[in-house]
Each structure stands twice: as structure tokens, then as C-alpha cells.
Amino acid sequence: MGCRKSTCTWAQNLKVGAEYRQYTVQLVRQIGCFCEEYRIYVNGQEIEQHGLKYNPCAPLCCAGGEFEWEQDGHSFMLMFNSLSWTNFSGGFRLFIDGIDVNTGREFSAFWRRRGWQIVFVGLVILLIGIALSLAFHFAFPSRLKYGIAFGYAFTFTGLFDILWGLIPVIKYRNSKYDRSVAVKYTSSNAV
């Protein structure tokens, strides 16, 4: 099955007990014309029952598109990144203990940043669309009716991107992981 095969690999050193151990997570995607199949490997061992399903808008809407598991006291989450610029070839993110392996950002902060990036791009496209619509309307009022339609298309695309980007900004405004419990600061300078 599949028109194409894609592999994403992440490696991270994690503390297990008193020692550090390297974890390698590999996602193998068999990309078909209408569906995808996934195989997940952790340190070379395949996870048989993973439940990862194709969902092109995860985690913004609908269920699926993510898989969570616990191993050696650490929480792993493999998730589809619907706001990625490279959805077809990449698009998946691995979060370990709520931190993105690629960027080091906390889960909610990662999605809010992605949302703001899409909002900014949508705003730029919206402004280009408004400028094109006005330019074709006033500069060429009797000709180039397609130019006005092109400007309107840019305008509506910009509005759609702004709304699409605001979803994660609003949905993830609060942190999913409570870091105040996990970190305790002590001082060695007693007064």
C-alpha cells in the first residue's frame, strides 16, 4: 500500500533513575492516495497497538492525529502538526514530558506560537488582497474584472488564515502541563 514512504526520527537523552538513557522514536508513514498507515518504533521496538490515525486538522479539531504513551516515567506524545508549512513530508511533532523535542518549547507555547505565525501570514495576505482589490477597482475600473476577483480571493484567504491561526491561540492559552509542581527551588545560602 502507498504511493510514498516517509520517515521521521527523533532522539533525546532522558534521565531514568540516576542515569541518562537515549530514546529514539521513529515514525514510518506509508502515504497512500486517500489514507495513511503508521508504524512507530521506540529504540528499535515497534509499538503494535498505537491508535495513531490520520487527521489533517489535529489537534485543532476532531479526535485522532495523536498518540500518547508512558515509558520509564516519561510521557511521550506523537502529534500531527496541522499548522506546519511542510505537512506532506513532515508535519509530525514529538513531545516528551510536554516539551517539543525539536524546539524545546512547552506544548501550549508551541501551539500558541504556531497560531500567531499563521495569524501574521493571514494578516499579510489580507492586506495584499485589500490592496489588489482597491488597485484594480480604482486604477482599472472598466477592465480587468478578474483582477478584482483575484484581490477578493486573497482577502478571503487572509481572513481564513487569521481564523485558523486564532484557534490554537485561544485553545492553548493555558498550559497543559503544570510545571510549578515539577520544579522545586532550594537555596543553599541560609541567613
Backbone as numpy.savetxt, mean C-alpha at the origin, in Angstrom:
# Nx Ny Nz CAx CAy CAz Cx Cy Cz
-1.08 -22.59 -14.83 -1.91 -21.43 -14.83 -1.03 -20.19 -14.83
-1.48 -19.17 -15.49 -0.81 -17.89 -15.36 -0.14 -17.42 -16.62
-0.26 -16.14 -16.84 0.42 -15.51 -17.95 1.83 -15.11 -17.55
2.04 -14.91 -16.25 3.31 -14.38 -15.81 3.53 -14.76 -14.34
4.79 -14.79 -13.93 5.14 -15.13 -12.56 5.94 -13.97 -11.97
5.63 -13.62 -10.72 6.32 -12.53 -10.03 6.71 -13.00 -8.64
7.87 -12.55 -8.17 8.34 -12.92 -6.85 8.77 -11.68 -6.08
8.30 -11.55 -4.86 8.72 -10.49 -3.94 9.38 -11.15 -2.74
10.52 -10.63 -2.33 11.27 -11.21 -1.22 11.65 -10.12 -0.23
11.46 -10.41 1.05 11.84 -9.50 2.14 12.70 -10.27 3.12
13.72 -9.64 3.67 14.56 -10.25 4.69 14.71 -9.26 5.84
14.60 -9.77 7.06 14.67 -8.90 8.24 15.26 -9.68 9.39
16.17 -9.06 10.14 16.70 -9.66 11.36 15.80 -9.27 12.52
15.32 -10.28 13.26 14.42 -10.05 14.38 14.97 -10.70 15.63
14.70 -10.06 16.77 15.16 -10.60 18.04 14.20 -11.68 18.51
14.74 -12.87 18.74 13.97 -13.99 19.27 14.71 -14.46 20.51
14.12 -14.17 21.66 14.80 -14.49 22.92 16.01 -13.59 23.09
17.17 -14.19 23.29 18.40 -13.42 23.49 19.18 -13.23 22.19
18.77 -13.90 21.13 19.54 -13.84 19.88 18.72 -13.22 18.76
19.42 -12.84 17.70 18.77 -12.33 16.50 18.73 -13.44 15.46
17.60 -13.51 14.76 17.41 -14.52 13.72 16.91 -13.82 12.46
17.43 -14.23 11.31 16.98 -13.64 10.06 15.75 -14.38 9.55
14.75 -13.58 9.16 13.54 -14.12 8.57 13.48 -13.66 7.12
13.24 -14.60 6.24 13.07 -14.30 4.82 11.67 -14.71 4.43
10.91 -13.74 3.96 9.53 -13.99 3.52 9.50 -13.79 2.02
8.95 -14.76 1.32 8.90 -14.70 -0.14 7.47 -14.95 -0.60
7.00 -14.06 -1.48 5.68 -14.20 -2.08 5.85 -14.49 -3.56
5.34 -15.63 -4.00 5.39 -16.01 -5.41 3.98 -15.87 -5.95
3.84 -15.03 -6.99 2.53 -14.77 -7.59 2.47 -15.37 -8.98
1.44 -16.18 -9.23 1.13 -16.65 -10.56 0.02 -15.76 -11.07
0.36 -14.84 -11.97 -0.58 -13.83 -12.42 -1.25 -14.32 -13.70
-2.55 -14.55 -13.62 -3.32 -14.96 -14.77 -4.05 -13.78 -15.38
-4.83 -14.06 -16.38 -5.57 -12.98 -17.04 -6.70 -12.45 -16.16
-7.32 -13.31 -15.35 -8.45 -12.88 -14.55 -8.30 -13.19 -13.06
-7.24 -13.88 -12.67 -7.06 -14.23 -11.26 -5.58 -14.39 -10.95
-5.29 -14.55 -9.69 -3.92 -14.75 -9.23 -3.89 -15.87 -8.22
-2.77 -16.60 -8.19 -2.53 -17.59 -7.15 -1.28 -17.18 -6.41
-1.26 -17.44 -5.09 -0.15 -17.02 -4.25 0.46 -18.20 -3.53
1.77 -18.14 -3.38 2.51 -19.09 -2.55 3.40 -18.25 -1.64
3.32 -18.51 -0.34 4.09 -17.74 0.65 5.08 -18.69 1.31
6.34 -18.25 1.36 7.42 -19.03 1.98 8.04 -18.19 3.10
8.25 -18.80 4.26 8.96 -18.16 5.36 10.17 -19.03 5.67
11.35 -18.46 5.46 12.62 -19.19 5.63 12.62 -20.50 4.85
12.09 -20.48 3.65 12.09 -21.65 2.77 10.93 -22.61 2.99
10.17 -22.45 4.06 9.04 -23.33 4.36 7.76 -22.69 3.82
7.02 -23.43 3.02 5.78 -22.89 2.45 4.67 -22.90 3.48
3.92 -21.81 3.52 2.72 -21.75 4.35 1.58 -22.29 3.50
1.02 -23.41 3.93 0.02 -24.11 3.12 -1.33 -23.39 3.10
-1.86 -23.09 4.26 -3.18 -22.46 4.37 -2.99 -21.00 4.73
-2.91 -20.14 3.74 -2.63 -18.74 4.04 -3.83 -17.83 3.86
-4.76 -18.12 3.03 -5.95 -17.29 2.89 -5.75 -15.97 2.18
-4.61 -15.74 1.56 -4.37 -14.51 0.81 -5.15 -14.60 -0.49
-6.02 -13.61 -0.72 -6.86 -13.59 -1.91 -6.62 -12.31 -2.69
-6.94 -12.34 -3.95 -6.80 -11.17 -4.81 -7.86 -10.15 -4.46
-7.43 -8.95 -4.14 -8.33 -7.83 -3.90 -7.60 -6.56 -4.33
-7.94 -6.02 -5.50 -7.19 -4.88 -6.02 -7.38 -3.58 -5.25
-8.34 -3.51 -4.34 -8.51 -2.27 -3.59 -8.19 -2.43 -2.10
-7.52 -3.52 -1.71 -7.16 -3.73 -0.31 -6.11 -2.71 0.10
-6.11 -2.25 1.28 -7.03 -2.46 2.39 -8.10 -1.39 2.46
-8.29 -0.64 1.38 -9.22 0.48 1.41 -10.67 0.03 1.44
-10.97 -1.06 0.76 -12.35 -1.54 0.74 -12.35 -3.06 0.59
-13.39 -3.68 1.04 -13.62 -5.12 0.93 -12.59 -5.92 1.72
-12.91 -7.16 1.95 -12.01 -8.06 2.67 -11.07 -8.75 1.69
-10.01 -9.29 2.21 -9.02 -9.98 1.38 -7.84 -9.08 1.08
-6.89 -9.62 0.37 -5.73 -8.83 0.01 -4.70 -8.73 1.12
-4.91 -9.47 2.22 -3.94 -9.45 3.31 -3.95 -10.79 4.03
-2.81 -11.10 4.63 -2.68 -12.33 5.40 -1.80 -12.03 6.60
-2.27 -12.40 7.80 -1.53 -12.17 9.03 -1.21 -13.51 9.69
-0.02 -13.59 10.31 0.34 -14.77 11.07 1.33 -14.38 12.16
1.41 -15.23 13.18 2.33 -15.04 14.29 3.41 -16.11 14.19
4.65 -15.71 14.47 5.75 -16.67 14.45 6.83 -16.19 15.40
7.23 -17.03 16.34 8.30 -16.74 17.30 8.09 -15.42 18.03
6.86 -15.12 18.37 6.56 -13.92 19.13 6.48 -12.64 18.31
6.50 -12.76 17.00 6.41 -11.60 16.12 5.16 -11.71 15.25
4.58 -10.56 14.95 3.39 -10.49 14.12 3.80 -10.11 12.69
3.37 -10.90 11.73 3.66 -10.66 10.32 2.35 -10.37 9.59
2.39 -9.41 8.67 1.22 -9.12 7.85 1.70 -8.84 6.43
1.22 -9.63 5.50 1.50 -9.44 4.09 0.26 -8.84 3.48
0.40 -7.67 2.82 -0.77 -6.92 2.39 -0.55 -6.34 1.00
-1.62 -6.35 0.20 -1.58 -5.71 -1.11 -1.64 -4.21 -0.92
-0.82 -3.49 -1.66 -0.76 -2.03 -1.58 -1.49 -1.45 -2.78
-2.77 -1.14 -2.60 -3.57 -0.63 -3.71 -3.16 0.77 -4.14
-2.40 1.48 -3.33 -1.96 2.82 -3.68 -0.55 2.84 -4.26
-0.06 1.69 -4.66 1.28 1.60 -5.24 1.26 2.08 -6.69
2.34 2.70 -7.11 2.47 3.12 -8.51 2.81 1.92 -9.38
3.30 0.83 -8.77 3.73 -0.36 -9.52 2.89 -1.56 -9.10
1.58 -1.43 -9.15 0.70 -2.51 -8.69 0.91 -3.81 -9.43
1.18 -3.76 -10.72 1.24 -4.99 -11.50 2.46 -5.82 -11.14
3.61 -5.19 -11.02 4.81 -5.98 -10.76 5.13 -6.10 -9.27
4.79 -5.10 -8.48 5.06 -5.15 -7.05 3.76 -5.11 -6.30
3.58 -4.08 -5.55 2.29 -3.85 -4.93 2.05 -4.52 -3.60
2.89 -5.43 -3.14 2.69 -6.06 -1.85 3.67 -5.50 -0.84
3.23 -5.40 0.42 4.06 -4.90 1.51 4.05 -5.92 2.63
5.19 -6.01 3.32 5.29 -6.87 4.50 5.47 -5.98 5.71
4.59 -6.16 6.69 4.67 -5.45 7.96 5.03 -6.47 9.03
6.09 -6.20 9.78 6.48 -7.05 10.90 6.33 -6.24 12.16
5.52 -6.73 13.10 5.20 -6.02 14.34 4.69 -4.61 14.06
3.93 -4.45 12.98 3.32 -3.18 12.64 4.22 -2.20 11.93
5.42 -2.61 11.51 6.38 -1.74 10.85 6.61 -2.27 9.43
6.54 -1.37 8.44 6.80 -1.74 7.06 8.28 -2.08 6.90
8.58 -3.23 6.34 9.96 -3.68 6.20 10.74 -2.78 5.25
10.10 -2.29 4.20 10.79 -1.47 3.19 11.10 -0.07 3.68
10.16 0.58 4.37 10.33 1.99 4.72 10.59 2.23 6.20
10.26 1.28 7.06 10.41 1.47 8.49 9.29 2.28 9.12
8.23 2.55 8.37 7.10 3.32 8.89 6.09 2.40 9.56
5.43 2.94 10.58 4.37 2.22 11.26 3.20 2.08 10.30
2.38 1.06 10.49 1.29 0.70 9.59 0.40 1.89 9.23
-0.14 2.56 10.23 -1.05 3.69 9.97 -0.32 4.85 9.30
0.89 5.13 9.74 1.67 6.22 9.14 1.98 5.93 7.68
2.26 4.67 7.37 2.53 4.28 5.99 1.33 4.58 5.10
0.14 4.16 5.54 -1.06 4.35 4.72 -1.49 5.81 4.64
-1.33 6.55 5.74 -1.65 7.98 5.68 -0.72 8.69 4.69
0.57 8.37 4.72 1.51 9.01 3.79 1.15 8.68 2.34
0.83 7.41 2.08 0.41 7.03 0.72 -0.84 7.78 0.31
-1.79 7.92 1.22 -3.01 8.66 0.92 -2.73 10.11 0.59
-1.87 10.76 1.37 -1.53 12.16 1.09 -0.81 12.30 -0.25
0.01 11.32 -0.62 0.67 11.36 -1.92 -0.35 11.32 -3.05
-1.36 10.45 -2.93 -2.39 10.34 -3.96 -3.24 11.61 -3.99
-3.53 12.19 -2.82 -4.28 13.45 -2.78 -3.51 14.54 -3.50
-2.20 14.62 -3.27 -1.38 15.64 -3.93 -1.38 15.46 -5.45
-1.20 14.22 -5.90 -1.23 13.95 -7.34 -2.60 14.30 -7.91
-3.67 13.94 -7.21 -5.01 14.29 -7.65 -5.23 15.79 -7.73
-4.65 16.52 -6.79 -4.77 17.98 -6.81 -4.06 18.57 -8.03
-2.88 18.05 -8.34 -2.14 18.52 -9.53 -2.94 18.21 -10.80
-3.48 16.99 -10.91 -4.26 16.62 -12.09 -5.52 17.48 -12.17
-6.15 17.74 -11.04 -7.34 18.60 -11.01 -7.01 20.00 -11.53
-5.91 20.57 -11.06 -5.52 21.91 -11.52 -5.19 21.93 -13.00
-4.53 20.89 -13.50 -4.24 20.80 -14.94 -5.55 20.71 -15.72
-6.49 19.91 -15.23 -7.79 19.78 -15.89 -8.55 21.08 -15.94
-8.54 21.82 -14.83 -9.23 23.12 -14.81 -8.55 24.08 -15.78
-7.22 24.09 -15.78 -6.48 24.98 -16.69 -6.76 24.63 -18.15
-6.76 23.35 -18.48 -7.06 22.94 -19.86 -8.49 23.30 -20.26
-9.43 23.05 -19.36 -10.83 23.37 -19.66 -11.01 24.86 -19.91
-10.42 25.68 -19.05 -10.54 27.13 -19.22 -9.82 27.63 -20.47
-8.64 27.07 -20.72 -7.87 27.49 -21.89 -8.62 27.16 -23.18
-9.14 25.95 -23.28 -9.86 25.58 -24.50 -11.20 26.31 -24.60
-11.81 26.61 -23.47 -13.10 27.31 -23.50 -12.95 28.76 -23.94
-11.95 29.47 -23.40 -11.80 30.88 -23.70 -10.90 31.17 -24.89
-9.85 30.36 -25.08 -8.91 30.63 -26.18 -9.45 30.12 -27.52
-10.14 29.02 -27.51 -10.65 28.42 -28.74 -12.14 28.12 -28.57
-12.99 29.14 -28.48 -14.40 28.87 -28.16 -15.16 28.13 -29.25
-14.82 28.34 -30.52 -15.62 27.69 -31.57 -14.98 26.40 -32.07
-13.70 26.21 -31.84 -13.01 25.01 -32.31 -12.54 24.17 -31.14
-12.09 22.99 -31.44 -11.49 22.09 -30.47 -12.40 21.77 -29.28
-13.61 21.35 -29.56 -14.53 20.94 -28.50 -13.98 19.73 -27.74
-13.14 18.94 -28.42 -12.54 17.78 -27.76 -11.55 18.21 -26.68
-10.96 19.38 -26.85 -10.04 19.90 -25.84 -10.73 20.17 -24.52
-11.95 20.70 -24.58 -12.72 20.94 -23.35 -13.06 19.61 -22.68
-13.44 18.63 -23.47 -13.74 17.30 -22.92 -12.49 16.68 -22.30
-11.35 16.90 -22.92 -10.09 16.40 -22.38 -9.80 17.07 -21.03
-10.05 18.37 -20.95 -9.88 19.09 -19.68 -10.83 18.58 -18.61
-12.08 18.31 -19.00 -13.05 17.76 -18.04 -12.62 16.37 -17.56
-12.09 15.58 -18.46 -11.61 14.24 -18.08 -10.50 14.36 -17.03
-9.56 15.28 -17.25 -8.51 15.50 -16.26 -9.10 15.96 -14.93
-10.07 16.85 -14.99 -10.70 17.37 -13.77 -11.35 16.26 -12.97
-12.13 15.41 -13.64 -12.80 14.32 -12.92 -11.81 13.27 -12.43
-10.74 13.03 -13.18 -9.70 12.11 -12.72 -9.03 12.66 -11.46
-8.76 13.96 -11.45 -8.17 14.58 -10.27 -9.08 14.49 -9.06
-10.37 14.72 -9.25 -11.33 14.60 -8.14 -11.39 13.17 -7.62
-11.38 12.19 -8.54 -11.39 10.79 -8.14 -10.14 10.46 -7.32
-8.97 10.91 -7.78 -7.73 10.63 -7.05 -7.74 11.26 -5.67
-8.28 12.47 -5.55 -8.36 13.13 -4.24 -9.23 12.31 -3.30
-10.39 11.87 -3.78 -11.27 11.06 -2.94 -10.64 9.72 -2.59
-9.97 9.08 -3.55 -9.30 7.79 -3.33 -8.18 7.94 -2.30
-7.45 9.06 -2.35 -6.38 9.30 -1.39 -6.87 9.65 0.00
-8.04 10.27 0.10 -8.58 10.63 1.41 -9.07 9.41 2.20
-9.38 8.32 1.52 -9.86 7.11 2.22 -8.83 6.63 3.24
-7.56 6.37 2.87 -6.62 5.91 3.89 -6.25 6.98 4.90
-6.28 8.25 4.50 -5.98 9.33 5.45 -7.00 9.32 6.58
-8.26 9.15 6.25 -9.31 9.12 7.26 -9.37 7.78 7.98
-9.26 6.69 7.22 -9.39 5.35 7.79 -8.27 5.04 8.78
-7.06 5.50 8.52 -5.91 5.19 9.37 -5.41 6.40 10.14
-6.32 7.27 10.56 -5.87 8.46 11.30 -5.37 8.09 12.69
-5.79 6.96 13.23 -5.30 6.47 14.52 -4.41 5.27 14.30
-3.41 5.13 15.13 -2.46 4.04 15.00 -3.13 2.71 15.30
-2.81 1.69 14.49 -3.36 0.36 14.70 -2.63 -0.36 15.83
-1.37 -0.03 16.03 -0.55 -0.68 17.04 -0.24 0.30 18.16
-0.40 -0.12 19.38 -0.13 0.74 20.53 1.33 0.59 20.91
2.13 1.60 20.62 3.56 1.56 20.90 3.90 1.99 22.32
2.97 2.64 23.04 3.28 3.12 24.38 3.49 1.96 25.36
2.85 0.83 25.09 3.00 -0.32 25.97 4.29 -1.06 25.67
4.70 -1.09 24.41 5.86 -1.89 24.02 7.18 -1.26 24.43
7.24 0.05 24.61 8.49 0.74 24.91 8.41 1.34 26.29
9.36 1.01 27.13 9.41 1.57 28.47 10.79 2.18 28.67
10.81 3.46 29.01 12.07 4.17 29.20 12.42 4.23 30.67
13.65 3.94 30.98 14.12 4.07 32.36 15.38 4.92 32.35
15.63 5.56 33.46 16.80 6.41 33.58 17.77 5.78 34.58
19.05 5.83 34.25 20.06 5.31 35.15 20.63 6.41 36.04
20.19 7.64 35.81 20.67 8.78 36.60 19.66 9.09 37.70
19.82 8.47 38.82 18.93 8.73 39.96 19.37 9.99 40.67
18.42 10.83 41.01 18.75 12.09 41.68 18.35 12.02 43.12
